[in-house]
Each structure stands twice: as C-alpha cells, then as structure tokens.
Amino acid sequence: MNRSEGRLLSTEHPHAAGIHRPRVHFSPARDWMNDPNGLVHLDGVYHLFFQHNPLGHDWGNMSWGHATSRDLLHWRELPVAIPCAPDEQIYSGSVVIDRQNSSGLGAPSPAPDAPPLLVAVYTSVDAGGTQAQALAFSHDGGDVWQKYAGNPVLDRGSREFRDPKVFAYTPAGGDGETLWIMVAVEAVDRQVLVYSSPDLRSWVFESAVGPLGPEGVVWECPDLFPLPIDGEPGRETWVMLLSTNRLDEAGDAVDSSMTYLIGDFDGHRFVPDDAEAWPTLDHGRDFYAAVTFHDAPADRRIALAWAGNWQYAARTPTAPWRGAMSLPWELGLTRTADGLVLRRSLPPESRALTAGGADGRDVLLAPGTPVRLDAGRYVVLEVDWDPAPGAGLEIDLLGSIRVRYAKASGELSVERADPSPSVHPGFAAVGRAAVALDDGRLRLLVVVDGCVVEIVAGGGTVVFTDLVFAASGSAAVVVATDGGSGRVTATPIPVAARQEAGA
C-alpha cells in the first residue's frame, strides 16, 4: 500500500467515534500503541514510527506502526512499517538519514531525484528473549522497509539491552571524522551504554553512564543531544533524556516517569554536571518514552512522548484502539536560580492551536465570576492572571481534573480523579510543582483534547501531562479566582483538525 492509500484518521472513520478520541494528539485508528520510535523529518514531512500491535488492542506482536504529518497536528496513519515475525519482535529504536550511504545499504543506482537512504536501528527480540540491535532500511522515503541480512549488528547476549537512539557526531571544529553514536540501555542495570560506528553496521563500545539516581526502576528510551542556552549566544550543553519505570517486588509496573541529565559529551563519554540531580521532566502521570526528531528544521529539538503509564496502560477504556501520543514539544534550556532547566514550547508548526482563532473566546477573569466553557472536551486555554495577595486560581476540567494555584505558596497542583468505572486503583493522583510568577502574573497553557490533558506553566519549565476519561456529557471547563484579575482565551480544537493535511 502506498502513502496515498493510508488511513485517513478523521471522525468519519468507523473507529474514530468515541468521546475519548483525541483530535490533534496522534492515536492509531485501531489496536495498541506505545513508545514513539524512529522520529525523523524528511523533505518537509515528519515521520512518526511507534510501538504497535497490529493484531489487537493489548500489548503484543510488537511491530513498528507509521504515521506522517507536515504540521505536527494533522496525521495520516500508514501501513505497518516493520512487522514482527514468528521469531522476532520489533522493539523501540530510531531512524537516521544516511545521506552518504555510509552503511552501504543504499540502492545500487538511485535515480537523481530519489529520496535519501533511511536506516532504522531497532531492538530485535528473538524467541528466547535476547535483545540485540538490528537494522532495516528504506529507499523510498520510509514507505517500504527491508531488514538487513546481517542482523543483528550488536548483540551482548542480554535480555535487557534495548531502545537504541542513533545520531551523527562531528568533533568540535569539524576537524575529526564524523561517526554514528548510539545510546542504548541495559535497563535493569540502570545504565546507558555509548557506542560508535563509521557505518551503522560495526559498533565499538565507548563508555557507560550509571548506575545512578533512584533504585528500584528500569531505564528505557534514552536520547542524547546538544541544546543552546537561552540568552547566552554561542553556548550550548548536552542533554540526556531517560524514561524510568518503577517496579514492585513482583516485577509489575508501579509508575512511569521521565528525567533528564545535563552535562558534556565529547564523542566518547557523557559526563553529567550533577549526577545527584534527578529533575522531573513532566509532573503528570502520562508522559513517557519521549525522544526527539532526527534532522528537524533549523536544528530544532522537537520531542514526542507516549501519553501513557505502564501501571494502567492495559486498562484504558478506549478499545478497539489504545494509546495516544503527547503533543510534539520544542525543547530549550533556560537558566534559573536553580541552574539550567529544560523547557517546552509549541513548535511554530503547531501554534495554530492558540491565539483564539475564528471561533475563539476571550473572556475577562474576575473574582466571583467563574468562566464556564461548555465545549471543553476539545479546547485550548490560555490563562493570564494577575493575582491579588493571598489569592488562588482554580480550573475544573471535565469534572475529572482540578488545577489549583495559590499565590501564597507558589504551588501549582493538578488533581485527577479515577473515573467510574475505575481505570485502576492507582489512577487517581495529585501532582505538585513550584511555579514562579512571571512579572507578577501566572500564565498557563491548557490543552484538553479528548483523553489527553497537557498543562504548561512557568514559561514551559513546568508541564503536567495526564490522561482523563470523563463521563459522557462531561464537557464543561470552569475557570475561577477569588482575587485579582485576568483573561482567559479559549480556542476550540475543530473536528477538521483530526483529518489528514496532505502529509
């Protein structure tokens, strides 16, 4: 099946109906989805590959699904890119553009206008459970994939060696040889292993990061990249993303979360600035396995995560589809009183979500006069509040999530209720984070899109991502304050945004 024959994910699809289906957060038309894989930008198109069970809405038969977008809001789902086989599961990994054919996997005589070679580096799991790294390649821009005959290319004989993220590295000054760098985890050992290769086929071990940080977790889905520092021209540093899954004594998931490390990378070794620091990347319960797009325009770092949590992922009430992605977020580094902090913002491609739009509302916020919106299941709120001394702000989302900010404490809290019928005993939760005012004002971005809620504060330095499964008929969003003044801008997310836009 070619790209033009892909699934059109709109409300006209027989499985698109249902109150929990997002409009701008990608979700599969049917069946199971978890980690984003192989994120790559090529010729104006963003490619999202993802962990997928094409045979059911529970985890299993791990394969790579595939979707594309030009604006990171409108997605077209394509046929399964790399399917599992009786003797091989296809776990997470990454895709790179091998423009120089360093791997030797390119077409023998490519046409002058042929797309560049794409190489997927993924974790291959054999029938005995051994996890090793393998290659697949595409000559047609990502539609059709072929597995490398020499797989696996890196095998440690381990059952926990997975999630390779690969990127090209050239030494500072550009004088040295450009190599491919791989970071992958030994999950239970809490280590990120660093390898290098000239050709994506032969790999040399360079170093290991860890174990460090909290015990009782497994590490997954690493990413490593440089980022410039806001307001400090010419200065950049390296960031390592890590997903951590906390397990109980029986080996069952208790919680899933993400952290990041800031440090230096010289092509051989990543050294954290502070190995004791373990900052939370997202204060909600449902932001996991985030990685960044390879070759995004203007060297930007755009990250995408699975909006899910292993504790209750198998019980979310959305069958016959199960799983959604976060919005894509552009990453930056900003210096605060506590040091460098990772921040998120909407990339330019996605900013049509905000600023009111043709059907938007702009309402004044005043004490004793709650702002009520009855189209709240698909809406983007921008809140700008100038609090009086000791005042508080409260936002009720669909009767399922309550957001509170108290000026006195400077704390933002997000309380989520477990719906009825219950998703999981651990679903109800309260997240908290300190949020400093910006010139004396609190500014929030709140995205409510079906079953996914994302709340951004502190200039993008504090984010909550939470799933919500509000009952049918719960479509109200209410914003209220007991002191101060402000403004609420509400932009509805239109049904049309769920349709494909030429990707």
Coordinates of C-alpha atoms in Angstrom, one line a residue:
M1 CA 0.0 0.0 0.0
N2 CA 1.5 3.4 -0.9
R3 CA 1.3 6.6 1.0
S4 CA -1.9 7.8 -0.8
E5 CA -3.7 4.7 0.4
G6 CA -3.0 5.3 4.1
R7 CA -5.7 5.5 6.7
L8 CA -7.4 8.9 7.0
L9 CA -7.8 9.5 10.7
S10 CA -11.0 11.6 10.9
T11 CA -14.3 11.4 12.7
E12 CA -15.6 9.7 9.6
H13 CA -13.5 6.6 10.4
P14 CA -15.7 3.8 11.9
H15 CA -13.4 3.6 14.9
A16 CA -12.8 7.3 15.3
A17 CA -16.1 7.8 17.2
G18 CA -16.0 7.9 20.9
I19 CA -15.7 10.7 23.5
H20 CA -12.0 9.9 24.4
R21 CA -10.5 10.0 20.8
P22 CA -8.1 13.0 20.5
R23 CA -8.1 15.3 17.5
V24 CA -4.6 16.6 17.4
H25 CA -2.7 14.1 19.6
F26 CA -1.9 11.1 17.4
S27 CA -3.7 7.9 18.2
P28 CA -3.9 4.8 16.0
A29 CA -7.2 4.1 14.1
R30 CA -7.3 0.7 15.9
D31 CA -5.2 -1.6 18.1
W32 CA -2.4 -1.0 20.6
M33 CA 0.3 1.7 20.6
N34 CA 3.0 2.8 23.0
D35 CA 6.5 4.3 22.5
P36 CA 7.3 6.7 19.7
N37 CA 10.1 5.3 17.5
G38 CA 12.2 6.4 14.6
L39 CA 11.2 10.1 14.7
V40 CA 12.7 11.7 11.6
H41 CA 12.0 14.8 9.4
L42 CA 12.5 14.3 5.7
D43 CA 11.6 16.7 2.8
G44 CA 9.0 18.7 4.8
V45 CA 7.4 15.6 6.3
Y46 CA 7.6 14.4 9.9
H47 CA 7.6 10.6 10.3
L48 CA 6.4 9.0 13.5
F49 CA 7.0 5.3 13.9
F50 CA 5.7 3.7 17.0
Q51 CA 5.4 0.5 19.0
H52 CA 2.3 -1.2 17.7
N53 CA 0.3 -4.4 17.9
P54 CA -1.5 -4.6 14.6
L55 CA -3.5 -7.6 15.7
G56 CA -5.2 -6.3 18.9
H57 CA -5.7 -3.6 21.4
D58 CA -3.4 -5.2 24.1
W59 CA 0.4 -5.2 24.1
G60 CA 2.0 -7.9 21.9
N61 CA 3.1 -8.7 18.4
M62 CA 5.4 -5.7 18.6
S63 CA 5.9 -4.0 15.3
W64 CA 6.6 -0.5 14.0
G65 CA 3.5 1.4 13.1
H66 CA 3.9 4.5 10.9
A67 CA 2.2 8.0 10.6
T68 CA 3.2 11.2 8.9
S69 CA 2.5 14.9 9.3
R70 CA 3.5 18.2 7.8
D71 CA 2.4 20.4 10.7
L72 CA 2.6 18.0 13.7
L73 CA -1.2 18.4 14.2
H74 CA -2.7 16.6 11.2
W75 CA -1.6 12.9 11.0
R76 CA -2.0 10.2 8.3
E77 CA -1.6 6.7 9.5
L78 CA 0.2 4.4 7.0
P79 CA 0.6 0.6 6.8
V80 CA 2.8 -1.2 9.4
A81 CA 6.4 -0.3 8.5
I82 CA 8.4 -3.1 10.2
P83 CA 6.2 -6.0 11.2
C84 CA 7.0 -8.6 13.8
A85 CA 7.7 -12.2 12.7
P86 CA 7.3 -15.6 14.5
D87 CA 10.9 -15.4 15.5
E88 CA 11.3 -11.7 16.0
Q89 CA 9.6 -8.9 18.0
I90 CA 10.4 -5.3 16.8
Y91 CA 11.1 -3.1 19.9
S92 CA 11.9 0.6 20.1
G93 CA 14.7 2.3 18.2
S94 CA 15.5 5.3 15.9
V95 CA 15.8 6.3 12.3
V96 CA 18.6 8.3 10.7
I97 CA 19.1 9.8 7.2
D98 CA 22.3 8.2 5.8
R99 CA 22.9 10.7 3.0
Q100 CA 26.4 9.5 2.3
N101 CA 25.4 5.8 2.3
S102 CA 28.0 5.1 5.0
S103 CA 26.1 1.9 5.7
G104 CA 26.4 0.6 2.2
L105 CA 22.6 -0.2 2.3
G106 CA 21.7 2.4 -0.4
A107 CA 20.2 1.5 -3.8
P108 CA 22.9 0.4 -6.3
S109 CA 21.9 3.0 -8.9
P110 CA 19.5 5.5 -7.3
A111 CA 17.6 8.0 -9.5
P112 CA 18.8 11.6 -9.3
D113 CA 15.6 12.6 -7.5
A114 CA 15.4 9.6 -5.3
P115 CA 14.9 10.2 -1.6
P116 CA 18.0 9.7 0.7
L117 CA 18.6 6.4 2.4
L118 CA 16.8 5.9 5.7
V119 CA 18.2 3.4 8.2
A120 CA 16.2 2.2 11.2
V121 CA 18.2 0.9 14.2
Y122 CA 15.8 -1.1 16.4
T123 CA 15.8 -3.7 19.1
S124 CA 15.3 -7.2 17.8
V125 CA 13.9 -9.6 20.3
D126 CA 14.3 -13.3 19.4
A127 CA 12.2 -16.2 20.5
G128 CA 14.4 -16.8 23.5
G129 CA 14.0 -13.2 24.7
T130 CA 17.5 -12.0 23.8
Q131 CA 17.5 -8.3 23.0
A132 CA 20.0 -7.1 20.3
Q133 CA 20.2 -4.2 17.9
A134 CA 19.3 -4.6 14.3
L135 CA 18.9 -2.6 11.1
A136 CA 16.2 -2.1 8.5
F137 CA 16.4 0.4 5.5
S138 CA 14.2 2.2 3.1
H139 CA 15.0 3.5 -0.3
D140 CA 11.6 5.3 -0.9
G141 CA 11.4 7.8 1.9
G142 CA 10.0 5.5 4.6
D143 CA 7.1 3.6 3.0
V144 CA 8.8 0.2 2.4
W145 CA 11.4 -1.3 4.7
Q146 CA 13.8 -4.2 4.3
K147 CA 15.6 -5.9 7.1
Y148 CA 19.4 -6.1 6.9
A149 CA 20.6 -9.6 6.1
G150 CA 23.4 -9.3 8.6
N151 CA 21.2 -8.7 11.6
P152 CA 21.8 -8.3 14.5
V153 CA 24.6 -5.8 14.3
L154 CA 25.1 -5.5 18.1
D155 CA 24.4 -8.4 20.4
R156 CA 25.5 -8.5 24.1
G157 CA 23.6 -11.7 24.9
S158 CA 21.4 -9.6 27.1
R159 CA 17.6 -9.8 27.7
E160 CA 17.5 -6.1 28.8
F161 CA 19.6 -4.3 26.1
R162 CA 17.3 -2.0 24.2
D163 CA 16.0 1.3 22.8
P164 CA 18.9 2.5 20.6
K165 CA 18.9 6.2 19.7
V166 CA 21.4 7.0 17.0
F167 CA 22.8 10.3 15.8
A168 CA 25.8 11.6 13.8
Y169 CA 28.6 13.3 15.8
T170 CA 31.4 15.5 14.4
P171 CA 34.0 16.7 16.9
A172 CA 34.0 20.4 17.7
G173 CA 35.7 22.5 15.0
G174 CA 34.7 19.9 12.4
D175 CA 38.3 18.6 12.1
G176 CA 37.7 15.0 13.1
E177 CA 35.8 12.1 11.5
T178 CA 32.0 12.1 11.7
L179 CA 30.8 8.9 13.4
W180 CA 27.4 7.5 14.2
I181 CA 26.8 7.4 18.0
M182 CA 24.4 5.0 19.6
V183 CA 23.0 5.3 23.2
A184 CA 21.0 2.3 24.4
V185 CA 20.1 1.0 27.9
E186 CA 20.9 -2.0 30.0
A187 CA 17.5 -1.5 31.5
V188 CA 17.8 -3.4 34.8
D189 CA 21.4 -2.3 35.4
R190 CA 20.3 1.4 35.1
Q191 CA 23.0 2.1 32.6
V192 CA 23.1 3.9 29.3
L193 CA 25.8 2.4 27.0
V194 CA 27.5 4.5 24.4
Y195 CA 28.8 3.0 21.1
S196 CA 30.3 4.5 18.0
S197 CA 30.3 3.3 14.4
P198 CA 31.5 4.5 11.0
D199 CA 28.9 2.6 9.0
L200 CA 25.9 1.7 11.3
R201 CA 26.9 -2.0 11.0
S202 CA 30.0 -2.4 13.2
W203 CA 29.9 -0.9 16.6
V204 CA 32.6 -0.1 19.2
F205 CA 31.8 0.3 22.9
E206 CA 32.8 3.7 24.2
S207 CA 31.5 4.2 27.8
A208 CA 28.6 3.8 30.2
V209 CA 26.6 6.2 32.2
G210 CA 25.3 5.0 35.5
P211 CA 24.0 3.3 37.6
L212 CA 22.8 6.4 39.4
G213 CA 19.6 8.0 40.6
P214 CA 16.7 6.2 42.3
E215 CA 16.9 2.4 42.7
G216 CA 14.0 0.1 42.0
V217 CA 13.5 1.3 38.5
V218 CA 14.4 0.2 35.0
W219 CA 15.8 2.7 32.5
E220 CA 14.4 2.9 29.0
C221 CA 14.4 5.1 25.8
P222 CA 17.5 7.3 26.2
D223 CA 18.2 10.3 24.0
L224 CA 21.3 12.5 23.8
F225 CA 21.6 15.8 22.1
P226 CA 23.1 19.3 22.4
L227 CA 20.9 22.4 23.2
P228 CA 21.8 26.1 23.1
I229 CA 21.2 28.0 26.3
D230 CA 18.6 30.8 26.2
G231 CA 20.1 34.2 26.2
E232 CA 23.7 33.0 26.0
P233 CA 24.7 33.2 22.4
G234 CA 27.3 30.6 21.3
R235 CA 26.8 28.5 24.4
E236 CA 25.3 25.1 24.4
T237 CA 25.4 21.9 26.5
W238 CA 24.3 18.3 26.2
V239 CA 21.0 16.8 27.5
M240 CA 20.3 13.1 28.1
L241 CA 16.6 12.1 28.4
L242 CA 15.7 9.0 30.3
S243 CA 12.5 7.1 30.9
T244 CA 12.2 5.3 34.2
N245 CA 9.7 2.6 35.1
R246 CA 9.3 1.8 38.8
L247 CA 8.6 -1.9 39.6
D248 CA 7.3 -3.6 42.6
E249 CA 8.8 -6.8 44.1
A250 CA 6.8 -8.9 41.7
G251 CA 8.2 -7.0 38.7
D252 CA 4.9 -5.2 37.9
A253 CA 4.9 -1.6 36.9
V254 CA 4.1 0.8 39.8
D255 CA 4.7 4.1 37.9
S256 CA 6.3 5.5 34.8
S257 CA 8.1 8.9 34.6
M258 CA 10.9 10.8 32.9
T259 CA 14.0 12.6 33.9
Y260 CA 17.0 14.3 32.3
L261 CA 20.6 14.9 32.9
I262 CA 22.6 17.9 31.8
G263 CA 26.3 17.5 31.1
D264 CA 29.1 17.3 28.5
F265 CA 29.7 14.8 25.6
D266 CA 33.0 14.5 23.7
G267 CA 32.1 11.8 21.3
H268 CA 33.1 9.1 23.7
R269 CA 31.7 9.8 27.1
F270 CA 28.8 11.7 28.6
V271 CA 29.6 13.2 32.0
P272 CA 26.6 14.7 33.9
D273 CA 27.2 18.0 35.6
D274 CA 25.4 16.8 38.7
A275 CA 24.9 13.0 38.9
E276 CA 22.8 13.5 42.0
A277 CA 20.3 15.8 40.3
W278 CA 17.2 13.9 39.1
P279 CA 14.8 16.5 37.8
T280 CA 11.3 15.5 36.7
L281 CA 10.6 16.1 33.0
D282 CA 6.9 16.1 33.5
H283 CA 4.9 16.4 36.7
G284 CA 1.9 14.5 35.4
R285 CA 1.4 10.7 35.2
D286 CA 1.3 10.2 31.4
F287 CA 4.5 11.4 29.7
Y288 CA 6.9 8.5 28.8
A289 CA 9.4 7.4 26.3
A290 CA 9.9 10.8 24.8
V291 CA 12.6 11.1 22.1
T292 CA 13.4 13.8 19.5
F293 CA 13.1 14.0 15.8
H294 CA 16.2 13.4 13.7
D295 CA 17.0 16.3 11.3
A296 CA 14.2 18.6 12.4
P297 CA 14.3 22.0 10.6
A298 CA 16.9 24.6 11.8
D299 CA 18.5 22.1 14.1
R300 CA 15.5 22.4 16.5
R301 CA 14.9 19.7 19.1
I302 CA 11.3 18.5 18.9
A303 CA 10.3 15.8 21.3
L304 CA 7.3 13.5 21.2
A305 CA 6.2 11.1 24.0
W306 CA 3.7 8.3 24.6
A307 CA 0.9 9.8 26.7
G308 CA 0.7 6.7 28.9
N309 CA 1.8 4.9 32.0
W310 CA 2.6 1.2 32.3
Q311 CA 0.8 1.0 35.6
Y312 CA -2.6 1.1 33.9
A313 CA -1.9 1.3 30.1
A314 CA -3.7 -2.0 29.5
R315 CA -6.9 -0.8 31.2
T316 CA -7.6 2.5 29.5
P317 CA -11.2 2.4 28.2
T318 CA -10.7 3.2 24.5
A319 CA -10.8 -0.2 22.8
P320 CA -10.6 -1.1 19.9
W321 CA -7.8 1.5 19.9
R322 CA -5.5 2.0 22.8
G323 CA -2.7 4.6 23.1
A324 CA -2.1 8.3 22.3
M325 CA 0.9 10.5 21.9
S326 CA 1.7 13.8 23.6
L327 CA 1.8 16.9 21.5
P328 CA 5.2 17.5 19.9
W329 CA 7.2 20.0 22.0
E330 CA 10.2 22.1 21.0
L331 CA 12.9 21.8 23.7
G332 CA 15.1 24.5 25.1
L333 CA 17.4 25.2 28.0
T334 CA 16.9 28.2 30.3
R335 CA 18.9 29.3 33.3
T336 CA 17.1 29.8 36.5
A337 CA 18.1 30.3 40.2
D338 CA 18.3 26.6 40.4
G339 CA 20.5 26.2 37.4
L340 CA 19.8 25.1 33.8
V341 CA 16.2 23.8 33.3
L342 CA 14.7 22.1 30.3
R343 CA 11.7 23.9 28.9
R344 CA 9.0 23.1 26.4
S345 CA 7.1 25.2 23.9
L346 CA 4.8 24.7 21.0
P347 CA 6.8 24.5 17.8
P348 CA 5.9 27.1 15.1
E349 CA 4.1 24.3 13.1
S350 CA 1.6 23.8 15.9
R351 CA 0.9 27.4 17.0
A352 CA -2.4 27.4 15.1
L353 CA -3.7 25.7 18.3
T354 CA -3.6 29.0 20.2
A355 CA -4.4 32.7 19.8
G356 CA -8.2 32.4 19.8
G357 CA -8.8 31.5 16.2
A358 CA -12.0 32.4 14.3
D359 CA -14.2 30.6 16.8
G360 CA -12.3 31.5 19.9
R361 CA -13.5 33.3 23.0
D362 CA -11.7 36.0 25.0
V363 CA -13.2 36.4 28.5
L364 CA -12.2 38.6 31.4
L365 CA -11.5 36.7 34.6
A366 CA -12.7 38.4 37.8
P367 CA -13.3 37.3 41.4
G368 CA -16.7 35.7 41.9
T369 CA -17.4 35.3 38.2
P370 CA -16.3 31.9 37.0
V371 CA -15.7 31.5 33.3
R372 CA -17.6 28.5 32.0
L373 CA -17.0 26.8 28.6
D374 CA -19.3 24.1 27.5
A375 CA -17.2 22.8 24.6
G376 CA -14.4 21.8 27.0
R377 CA -13.6 18.3 25.7
Y378 CA -11.6 19.8 22.8
V379 CA -10.3 23.2 23.7
V380 CA -7.0 25.1 24.3
L381 CA -7.0 27.6 27.1
E382 CA -4.5 30.5 27.6
V383 CA -4.8 31.9 31.1
D384 CA -3.2 35.2 32.1
W385 CA -3.9 36.1 35.7
D386 CA -2.7 39.0 37.9
P387 CA -3.4 37.6 41.4
A388 CA -4.3 39.7 44.4
P389 CA -2.3 39.0 47.6
G390 CA -3.2 35.6 49.0
A391 CA -5.5 34.8 46.1
G392 CA -6.0 31.5 44.3
L393 CA -7.0 30.3 40.9
E394 CA -8.9 27.1 40.2
I395 CA -9.7 25.3 36.9
D396 CA -12.1 22.4 36.7
L397 CA -11.6 20.2 33.6
L398 CA -14.5 18.0 32.6
G399 CA -15.2 17.2 36.3
S400 CA -12.1 15.0 36.3
I401 CA -9.1 17.2 36.8
R402 CA -8.8 20.1 39.1
V403 CA -6.0 22.6 38.7
R404 CA -5.1 25.0 41.5
Y405 CA -2.6 27.7 42.0
A406 CA -2.1 29.6 45.3
K407 CA -0.1 32.8 45.2
A408 CA 0.9 32.4 48.9
S409 CA 2.7 29.1 48.4
G410 CA 3.6 29.5 44.7
E411 CA 2.4 25.9 44.1
L412 CA 0.6 24.6 41.1
S413 CA -1.3 21.3 41.8
V414 CA -3.2 19.0 39.4
E415 CA -5.6 16.6 41.0
R416 CA -7.0 13.8 38.9
A417 CA -9.9 11.6 39.8
D418 CA -10.4 7.9 38.9
P419 CA -13.5 7.7 36.7
S420 CA -16.4 5.3 37.2
P421 CA -16.0 2.6 36.3
S422 CA -12.5 2.7 37.7
V423 CA -9.4 2.6 35.3
H424 CA -7.0 1.4 38.1
P425 CA -6.6 1.9 41.8
G426 CA -3.5 3.9 41.1
F427 CA -5.1 6.2 38.6
A428 CA -6.3 8.9 41.0
A429 CA -3.3 11.2 41.8
V430 CA -2.2 14.6 42.7
G431 CA 0.9 16.3 41.1
R432 CA 2.5 19.4 42.5
A433 CA 5.2 21.8 41.3
A434 CA 6.5 25.2 42.3
V435 CA 5.8 27.8 39.7
A436 CA 7.2 31.3 40.0
L437 CA 5.1 34.2 38.7
D438 CA 6.3 36.0 35.5
D439 CA 6.4 39.7 36.2
G440 CA 3.8 39.1 38.9
R441 CA 1.5 37.2 36.6
L442 CA 0.5 33.5 36.2
R443 CA 0.4 32.3 32.6
L444 CA -0.9 28.9 31.8
L445 CA -1.5 27.0 28.5
V446 CA -4.0 24.2 29.0
V447 CA -4.7 21.7 26.1
V448 CA -7.8 19.5 26.5
D449 CA -8.0 17.0 23.6
G450 CA -10.3 14.1 24.2
C451 CA -8.5 11.9 26.7
V452 CA -5.2 13.9 26.9
V453 CA -4.7 17.0 29.0
E454 CA -1.4 19.0 28.9
I455 CA -0.9 21.9 31.2
V456 CA 2.1 24.2 30.7
A457 CA 3.3 26.8 33.3
G458 CA 6.5 28.7 34.2
G459 CA 7.4 29.6 30.7
G460 CA 7.4 25.9 29.8
T461 CA 9.6 24.8 32.6
V462 CA 6.7 23.0 34.4
V463 CA 4.4 20.7 32.5
F464 CA 1.7 18.2 33.5
T465 CA 0.6 15.5 31.1
D466 CA -2.4 13.4 32.2
L467 CA -4.9 11.1 30.7
V468 CA -8.6 11.8 31.6
F469 CA -11.6 9.6 30.9
A470 CA -14.5 11.9 31.7
A471 CA -18.0 10.5 31.5
S472 CA -20.3 11.2 28.6
G473 CA -21.9 14.6 29.0
S474 CA -18.9 16.0 30.9
A475 CA -17.9 18.8 28.6
A476 CA -17.5 21.8 30.9
V477 CA -14.4 23.7 31.7
V478 CA -14.6 26.3 34.5
V479 CA -12.0 28.9 35.5
A480 CA -12.5 30.8 38.7
T481 CA -10.5 33.1 41.0
D482 CA -11.1 34.5 44.4
G483 CA -8.9 37.6 43.9
G484 CA -7.1 39.5 41.2
S485 CA -8.0 39.9 37.5
G486 CA -7.1 38.3 34.3
R487 CA -8.1 36.9 31.0
V488 CA -9.0 33.5 29.5
T489 CA -8.6 32.9 25.8
A490 CA -10.3 29.7 24.6
T491 CA -9.6 28.2 21.2
P492 CA -11.7 25.2 20.2
I493 CA -10.0 22.3 18.5
P494 CA -12.0 21.7 15.4
V495 CA -13.1 18.3 14.1
A496 CA -11.3 19.1 10.9
A497 CA -8.0 19.1 12.8
R498 CA -8.4 15.3 13.1
Q499 CA -8.2 15.0 9.3
E500 CA -5.0 14.5 7.3
A501 CA -3.5 17.5 5.7
G502 CA -1.5 16.2 2.7
A503 CA 1.3 14.5 4.6

